[in-house]
Amino acid sequence: MTDRRPLRIPFPEGKTFAFTIIDDTDCSNSENIRPIYELLRRLGLRTTKTVWPLSGHDAKDPNQPGQTLADPEYLELVRQLQQWGFEITIHNARSYSSTREDILDGLSKFKALIGHSPRIHANHRFNRDDLYWGCARLDSKVLRCLYGALRILNRLPAESDGHRQGSPYFWGDICHENVCYVRGFSFPALNVLKANPTIPYYDPRRPYVRMWFSACEAPNVEAFNRLLQPENQEALEREGGISIVATHLASGFVENGKVNAETERLLTQLASRPGLFIPVSELLDHLLNVFGSRTIPSAERRRMDWLWFASRIGFSRRLLFEHAAHSRLSGLGIP
């Protein structure tokens, strides 16, 4: 049987694993994120924060807005985070769908205010200008049909068009020119190598993205605290793993100006371990330097499709990542 265990990553400076966060900007404002970033700074955990360059909100849109770079107070905080060593990048141009012209305007404003083009893009769930999102993230025709049916049943918005030439929301060529990495799948496990050992990767079926990376899913403080339990931290260190936690640091991490006590305890424990704690693009750059640019193997891509879809419909974490992630999907009746 082929050995499917994740590769051991050579980390610099005697580090044995890597941990970072990509913080989606939903609901963020100066008050509800400053304390958690002050804690991260104090612990030496440098992470990545997304922002919206453009202001505005569509009253018919279900997305949750937050402050943007158009808010002077928020911009001041974001620039301070940048000075502290946190990475700033984008979560689309704004909290609702943007046309190509608006996206160009947003990227221009981002560069003027932050000082460089964003190195990472993270799709914002329902936006029409998302890249290869919804059904378009799946290769399997079966899964596309199933996921499409789920979208209809749950009355979710239309598919993404950011990669479709001819759409007013098309900006795939702009992304390829300006952005190094795009976040793809997120999985409910702390070590992303269990689901996606070839990280970052090029996907020839999605050519407008230079390199993709997967993440560890923890959308709010409760999920984040579950993910970072000591036994999971110990496993991450023992396995020499990589954790890129996709979360919303404005979702319950700070209450009445104080960081959630359990979160602070867990992050303090994590910071005491011999981890590499750097922003997402720096970590992905390191992996590129070690392994070079890699095209994702077709078998791994198919496995990720099924793992991700199974996690959407409630398969247990243990079933998925103690068994399925190591190519034993056939035992579950999954091709």
CSV table of C-alpha atoms in Angstrom, one decimal:
chain,number,residue,atom,x,y,z
A,1,MET,CA,0.0,0.0,0.0
A,2,THR,CA,1.3,3.5,-0.8
A,3,ASP,CA,2.4,5.5,2.2
A,4,ARG,CA,0.1,8.5,2.4
A,5,ARG,CA,1.5,10.1,5.5
A,6,PRO,CA,2.2,13.8,5.2
A,7,LEU,CA,5.8,14.8,4.4
A,8,ARG,CA,8.0,16.1,7.2
A,9,ILE,CA,8.6,19.8,6.7
A,10,PRO,CA,12.0,21.2,7.3
A,11,PHE,CA,11.3,24.2,9.5
A,12,PRO,CA,13.9,26.9,10.1
A,13,GLU,CA,15.6,27.8,13.4
A,14,GLY,CA,15.0,24.5,15.1
A,15,LYS,CA,11.2,24.9,14.9
A,16,THR,CA,9.2,21.7,14.8
A,17,PHE,CA,5.8,22.8,13.5
A,18,ALA,CA,4.0,25.9,12.1
A,19,PHE,CA,1.0,27.8,13.3
A,20,THR,CA,-0.7,30.9,11.9
A,21,ILE,CA,-4.1,32.5,11.5
A,22,ILE,CA,-6.0,34.1,8.6
A,23,ASP,CA,-8.6,36.4,10.1
A,24,ASP,CA,-11.5,37.2,7.8
A,25,THR,CA,-12.6,40.8,8.4
A,26,ASP,CA,-16.4,40.1,8.8
A,27,CYS,CA,-17.8,42.3,11.6
A,28,SER,CA,-14.4,43.7,12.6
A,29,ASN,CA,-14.0,47.1,14.1
A,30,SER,CA,-11.4,48.8,16.2
A,31,GLU,CA,-12.9,47.8,19.5
A,32,ASN,CA,-13.6,44.1,19.0
A,33,ILE,CA,-10.2,43.1,17.5
A,34,ARG,CA,-7.6,45.3,19.1
A,35,PRO,CA,-7.4,43.2,22.3
A,36,ILE,CA,-6.9,39.9,20.5
A,37,TYR,CA,-4.2,41.3,18.3
A,38,GLU,CA,-2.5,42.9,21.3
A,39,LEU,CA,-2.4,39.4,22.9
A,40,LEU,CA,-1.1,37.8,19.7
A,41,ARG,CA,1.7,40.4,19.6
A,42,ARG,CA,2.6,39.9,23.2
A,43,LEU,CA,2.8,36.1,22.6
A,44,GLY,CA,4.9,36.5,19.5
A,45,LEU,CA,2.3,35.0,17.2
A,46,ARG,CA,2.4,37.0,13.9
A,47,THR,CA,-0.6,36.2,11.8
A,48,THR,CA,-2.6,37.5,8.7
A,49,LYS,CA,-5.6,39.9,8.8
A,50,THR,CA,-7.9,40.5,5.8
A,51,VAL,CA,-9.5,43.9,5.2
A,52,TRP,CA,-12.0,45.5,2.8
A,53,PRO,CA,-10.5,48.4,0.9
A,54,LEU,CA,-13.9,49.8,-0.1
A,55,SER,CA,-16.8,51.0,2.1
A,56,GLY,CA,-20.5,50.5,1.6
A,57,HIS,CA,-23.1,47.8,2.3
A,58,ASP,CA,-26.0,46.5,0.3
A,59,ALA,CA,-29.1,46.2,2.4
A,60,LYS,CA,-30.3,43.2,0.5
A,61,ASP,CA,-27.0,41.4,1.0
A,62,PRO,CA,-26.9,38.7,3.8
A,63,ASN,CA,-23.2,39.3,4.6
A,64,GLN,CA,-22.1,41.0,7.8
A,65,PRO,CA,-20.3,44.2,7.3
A,66,GLY,CA,-17.5,45.6,9.4
A,67,GLN,CA,-15.3,48.6,9.3
A,68,THR,CA,-13.2,49.1,6.2
A,69,LEU,CA,-10.0,51.0,5.2
A,70,ALA,CA,-12.3,54.0,4.4
A,71,ASP,CA,-12.8,54.4,8.2
A,72,PRO,CA,-9.9,56.5,9.5
A,73,GLU,CA,-9.9,55.0,13.0
A,74,TYR,CA,-9.9,51.4,11.6
A,75,LEU,CA,-7.2,52.3,9.0
A,76,GLU,CA,-5.0,53.6,11.8
A,77,LEU,CA,-5.4,50.3,13.7
A,78,VAL,CA,-4.6,48.3,10.6
A,79,ARG,CA,-1.5,50.2,9.9
A,80,GLN,CA,-0.4,49.7,13.5
A,81,LEU,CA,-0.9,46.0,13.1
A,82,GLN,CA,1.2,46.1,10.0
A,83,GLN,CA,4.0,47.9,12.0
A,84,TRP,CA,3.8,45.1,14.6
A,85,GLY,CA,4.5,42.5,11.9
A,86,PHE,CA,1.0,41.3,11.1
A,87,GLU,CA,0.3,40.7,7.4
A,88,ILE,CA,-2.6,42.7,5.8
A,89,THR,CA,-4.4,41.3,2.8
A,90,ILE,CA,-7.9,41.3,1.2
A,91,HIS,CA,-11.2,39.5,1.7
A,92,ASN,CA,-12.6,40.7,-1.7
A,93,ALA,CA,-12.8,44.5,-2.4
A,94,ARG,CA,-15.8,44.9,0.0
A,95,SER,CA,-18.5,42.9,1.8
A,96,TYR,CA,-20.8,42.5,-1.1
A,97,SER,CA,-20.3,41.8,-4.8
A,98,SER,CA,-18.0,44.1,-6.8
A,99,THR,CA,-17.7,44.6,-10.5
A,100,ARG,CA,-14.3,44.5,-12.2
A,101,GLU,CA,-14.1,48.3,-12.1
A,102,ASP,CA,-14.7,48.4,-8.4
A,103,ILE,CA,-12.2,45.6,-7.8
A,104,LEU,CA,-9.5,47.6,-9.6
A,105,ASP,CA,-10.4,50.6,-7.5
A,106,GLY,CA,-10.2,48.5,-4.3
A,107,LEU,CA,-6.8,47.1,-5.2
A,108,SER,CA,-5.6,50.6,-6.1
A,109,LYS,CA,-6.8,51.9,-2.7
A,110,PHE,CA,-5.3,48.9,-0.9
A,111,LYS,CA,-1.9,49.5,-2.4
A,112,ALA,CA,-2.0,53.3,-1.7
A,113,LEU,CA,-3.0,52.8,1.9
A,114,ILE,CA,-1.0,49.6,2.8
A,115,GLY,CA,2.0,50.2,0.6
A,116,HIS,CA,1.9,47.1,-1.6
A,117,SER,CA,-0.5,44.8,-3.4
A,118,PRO,CA,-2.2,42.1,-1.4
A,119,ARG,CA,-0.3,38.8,-1.5
A,120,ILE,CA,-3.3,36.7,-0.4
A,121,HIS,CA,-7.0,36.7,-1.4
A,122,ALA,CA,-9.7,34.9,0.6
A,123,ASN,CA,-13.2,34.6,-0.9
A,124,HIS,CA,-16.0,36.2,1.0
A,125,ARG,CA,-18.6,33.5,0.9
A,126,PHE,CA,-21.5,34.9,-1.1
A,127,ASN,CA,-19.8,37.4,-3.3
A,128,ARG,CA,-20.4,37.1,-7.1
A,129,ASP,CA,-16.8,38.2,-7.6
A,130,ASP,CA,-15.4,35.2,-5.7
A,131,LEU,CA,-13.0,33.0,-7.6
A,132,TYR,CA,-13.8,29.4,-8.3
A,133,TRP,CA,-16.2,29.3,-5.4
A,134,GLY,CA,-19.4,27.4,-4.8
A,135,CYS,CA,-19.7,24.4,-7.2
A,136,ALA,CA,-16.8,25.7,-9.1
A,137,ARG,CA,-14.4,24.6,-6.4
A,138,LEU,CA,-15.3,20.9,-6.9
A,139,ASP,CA,-14.0,18.6,-9.7
A,140,SER,CA,-16.4,15.8,-9.2
A,141,LYS,CA,-19.6,16.1,-11.3
A,142,VAL,CA,-21.5,14.1,-8.6
A,143,LEU,CA,-20.4,16.5,-5.9
A,144,ARG,CA,-21.2,19.5,-8.1
A,145,CYS,CA,-24.8,18.3,-8.5
A,146,LEU,CA,-25.2,17.5,-4.8
A,147,TYR,CA,-23.7,20.8,-3.7
A,148,GLY,CA,-25.8,22.7,-6.2
A,149,ALA,CA,-28.9,21.0,-4.8
A,150,LEU,CA,-27.9,22.0,-1.3
A,151,ARG,CA,-27.4,25.6,-2.4
A,152,ILE,CA,-30.9,25.6,-3.8
A,153,LEU,CA,-32.5,24.0,-0.7
A,154,ASN,CA,-30.7,26.5,1.5
A,155,ARG,CA,-31.6,29.4,-0.8
A,156,LEU,CA,-28.0,30.5,-1.1
A,157,PRO,CA,-27.0,33.2,-3.6
A,158,ALA,CA,-25.9,32.5,-7.2
A,159,GLU,CA,-22.6,31.0,-8.1
A,160,SER,CA,-19.3,32.9,-8.2
A,161,ASP,CA,-18.3,34.6,-11.5
A,162,GLY,CA,-14.9,36.1,-10.6
A,163,HIS,CA,-13.2,33.5,-12.9
A,164,ARG,CA,-15.7,33.7,-15.8
A,165,GLN,CA,-14.7,35.8,-18.7
A,166,GLY,CA,-17.5,38.0,-20.0
A,167,SER,CA,-19.1,38.4,-16.5
A,168,PRO,CA,-19.1,42.0,-15.0
A,169,TYR,CA,-17.6,40.4,-11.9
A,170,PHE,CA,-14.6,38.8,-13.8
A,171,TRP,CA,-11.2,39.6,-12.4
A,172,GLY,CA,-9.3,36.4,-12.7
A,173,ASP,CA,-6.6,37.9,-14.8
A,174,ILE,CA,-6.2,40.7,-12.3
A,175,CYS,CA,-5.9,38.2,-9.5
A,176,HIS,CA,-3.2,36.2,-11.4
A,177,GLU,CA,-1.2,39.4,-12.0
A,178,ASN,CA,-1.4,40.8,-8.4
A,179,VAL,CA,-2.1,38.0,-5.9
A,180,CYS,CA,0.3,35.2,-5.0
A,181,TYR,CA,-2.0,32.9,-3.0
A,182,VAL,CA,-5.7,32.2,-2.7
A,183,ARG,CA,-7.4,30.3,0.1
A,184,GLY,CA,-9.3,27.3,-1.1
A,185,PHE,CA,-10.8,24.5,1.0
A,186,SER,CA,-11.0,24.7,4.8
A,187,PHE,CA,-11.1,21.5,6.9
A,188,PRO,CA,-12.0,20.8,10.6
A,189,ALA,CA,-8.6,19.6,11.7
A,190,LEU,CA,-5.6,21.5,13.2
A,191,ASN,CA,-3.0,20.0,10.9
A,192,VAL,CA,-3.9,21.0,7.3
A,193,LEU,CA,-1.3,18.5,5.9
A,194,LYS,CA,-3.6,15.7,6.8
A,195,ALA,CA,-6.0,16.8,4.0
A,196,ASN,CA,-3.6,18.8,1.8
A,197,PRO,CA,0.0,17.6,1.9
A,198,THR,CA,0.8,19.5,-1.4
A,199,ILE,CA,0.6,23.0,0.0
A,200,PRO,CA,0.7,25.5,-1.6
A,201,TYR,CA,-0.3,24.1,-5.0
A,202,TYR,CA,-1.1,25.0,-8.6
A,203,ASP,CA,-4.4,23.6,-10.0
A,204,PRO,CA,-4.4,23.6,-13.8
A,205,ARG,CA,-8.2,23.4,-13.8
A,206,ARG,CA,-8.2,26.8,-12.1
A,207,PRO,CA,-5.5,28.8,-13.9
A,208,TYR,CA,-6.3,32.3,-12.8
A,209,VAL,CA,-4.9,31.4,-9.3
A,210,ARG,CA,-1.1,31.2,-9.1
A,211,MET,CA,-1.1,29.1,-6.0
A,212,TRP,CA,-3.8,27.7,-3.7
A,213,PHE,CA,-3.6,26.8,0.0
A,214,SER,CA,-6.0,25.0,2.3
A,215,ALA,CA,-6.8,26.1,5.9
A,216,CYS,CA,-8.1,24.8,9.2
A,217,GLU,CA,-11.7,25.8,9.8
A,218,ALA,CA,-12.7,27.5,13.0
A,219,PRO,CA,-15.3,30.3,12.2
A,220,ASN,CA,-15.8,31.6,15.7
A,221,VAL,CA,-14.3,31.5,19.2
A,222,GLU,CA,-16.0,28.3,20.3
A,223,ALA,CA,-14.7,26.4,17.2
A,224,PHE,CA,-11.3,28.0,17.6
A,225,ASN,CA,-11.1,26.8,21.2
A,226,ARG,CA,-12.1,23.3,20.3
A,227,LEU,CA,-9.5,23.2,17.6
A,228,LEU,CA,-6.7,24.4,19.9
A,229,GLN,CA,-7.2,21.9,22.8
A,230,PRO,CA,-3.9,20.8,24.3
A,231,GLU,CA,-4.2,17.3,22.8
A,232,ASN,CA,-4.5,18.8,19.3
A,233,GLN,CA,-1.6,21.1,19.9
A,234,GLU,CA,0.5,18.1,21.1
A,235,ALA,CA,-0.4,16.1,18.0
A,236,LEU,CA,0.4,19.1,15.7
A,237,GLU,CA,3.9,19.4,17.3
A,238,ARG,CA,4.4,15.6,17.3
A,239,GLU,CA,3.5,15.3,13.6
A,240,GLY,CA,5.6,18.3,12.5
A,241,GLY,CA,2.4,19.7,11.1
A,242,ILE,CA,1.2,23.0,9.6
A,243,SER,CA,-1.9,24.9,10.9
A,244,ILE,CA,-3.4,27.8,9.0
A,245,VAL,CA,-6.5,28.6,11.0
A,246,ALA,CA,-9.3,30.4,9.0
A,247,THR,CA,-11.4,32.3,11.6
A,248,HIS,CA,-13.2,35.5,12.4
A,249,LEU,CA,-11.4,37.2,15.3
A,250,ALA,CA,-14.4,39.5,15.6
A,251,SER,CA,-16.7,36.5,16.4
A,252,GLY,CA,-16.7,36.3,20.1
A,253,PHE,CA,-13.0,36.4,20.8
A,254,VAL,CA,-13.3,39.8,22.7
A,255,GLU,CA,-16.2,40.6,25.1
A,256,ASN,CA,-16.3,43.9,27.0
A,257,GLY,CA,-12.7,44.7,25.9
A,258,LYS,CA,-11.3,41.4,27.2
A,259,VAL,CA,-10.0,38.4,25.3
A,260,ASN,CA,-11.9,35.1,25.9
A,261,ALA,CA,-10.1,33.5,28.9
A,262,GLU,CA,-10.0,30.0,27.3
A,263,THR,CA,-8.6,31.5,24.1
A,264,GLU,CA,-5.9,33.3,26.0
A,265,ARG,CA,-5.0,30.2,27.9
A,266,LEU,CA,-4.8,28.0,24.8
A,267,LEU,CA,-2.8,30.6,22.8
A,268,THR,CA,-0.4,31.0,25.7
A,269,GLN,CA,0.2,27.3,25.8
A,270,LEU,CA,0.7,27.2,22.0
A,271,ALA,CA,3.2,30.1,22.1
A,272,SER,CA,5.4,28.1,24.6
A,273,ARG,CA,5.9,25.3,22.1
A,274,PRO,CA,8.7,25.3,19.5
A,275,GLY,CA,6.5,26.5,16.6
A,276,LEU,CA,7.1,28.8,13.6
A,277,PHE,CA,4.7,31.6,14.2
A,278,ILE,CA,4.7,33.8,11.0
A,279,PRO,CA,2.0,35.2,8.7
A,280,VAL,CA,0.4,33.0,6.1
A,281,SER,CA,2.3,34.3,3.0
A,282,GLU,CA,5.7,34.0,4.8
A,283,LEU,CA,4.9,30.4,5.7
A,284,LEU,CA,3.8,29.6,2.1
A,285,ASP,CA,6.9,31.3,0.8
A,286,HIS,CA,9.0,29.0,3.0
A,287,LEU,CA,7.2,25.9,1.6
A,288,LEU,CA,7.7,27.1,-1.9
A,289,ASN,CA,11.4,27.6,-1.2
A,290,VAL,CA,11.6,24.0,0.2
A,291,PHE,CA,9.5,22.1,-2.4
A,292,GLY,CA,9.3,24.5,-5.3
A,293,SER,CA,6.1,25.1,-7.3
A,294,ARG,CA,4.0,22.0,-7.3
A,295,THR,CA,0.9,20.9,-9.2
A,296,ILE,CA,-1.5,19.1,-7.0
A,297,PRO,CA,-1.8,15.4,-7.8
A,298,SER,CA,-5.2,14.5,-9.2
A,299,ALA,CA,-5.7,11.8,-6.5
A,300,GLU,CA,-5.1,14.4,-3.8
A,301,ARG,CA,-7.4,16.9,-5.4
A,302,ARG,CA,-10.2,14.3,-5.7
A,303,ARG,CA,-9.7,13.3,-2.0
A,304,MET,CA,-9.9,17.0,-0.9
A,305,ASP,CA,-13.2,17.3,-2.8
A,306,TRP,CA,-14.8,14.5,-0.9
A,307,LEU,CA,-13.3,15.4,2.4
A,308,TRP,CA,-14.5,18.9,2.1
A,309,PHE,CA,-18.0,17.9,1.0
A,310,ALA,CA,-18.3,15.3,3.7
A,311,SER,CA,-17.4,18.0,6.3
A,312,ARG,CA,-20.2,20.2,5.0
A,313,ILE,CA,-22.8,17.5,5.6
A,314,GLY,CA,-21.6,16.7,9.2
A,315,PHE,CA,-19.3,13.7,9.0
A,316,SER,CA,-17.4,13.4,12.3
A,317,ARG,CA,-13.9,14.9,12.5
A,318,ARG,CA,-12.5,11.6,13.7
A,319,LEU,CA,-14.0,9.7,10.7
A,320,LEU,CA,-12.7,12.2,8.3
A,321,PHE,CA,-9.2,12.9,9.5
A,322,GLU,CA,-8.1,9.8,11.3
A,323,HIS,CA,-9.2,7.6,8.4
A,324,ALA,CA,-10.4,9.3,5.3
A,325,ALA,CA,-7.6,11.7,4.9
A,326,HIS,CA,-5.1,8.9,4.5
A,327,SER,CA,-6.8,7.6,1.3
A,328,ARG,CA,-9.1,5.1,2.9
A,329,LEU,CA,-12.1,6.7,1.4
A,330,SER,CA,-12.9,3.5,-0.5
A,331,GLY,CA,-13.8,1.9,2.8
A,332,LEU,CA,-16.5,4.5,3.3
A,333,GLY,CA,-18.0,3.8,-0.1
A,334,ILE,CA,-16.6,7.0,-1.5
A,335,PRO,CA,-14.6,6.9,-4.8
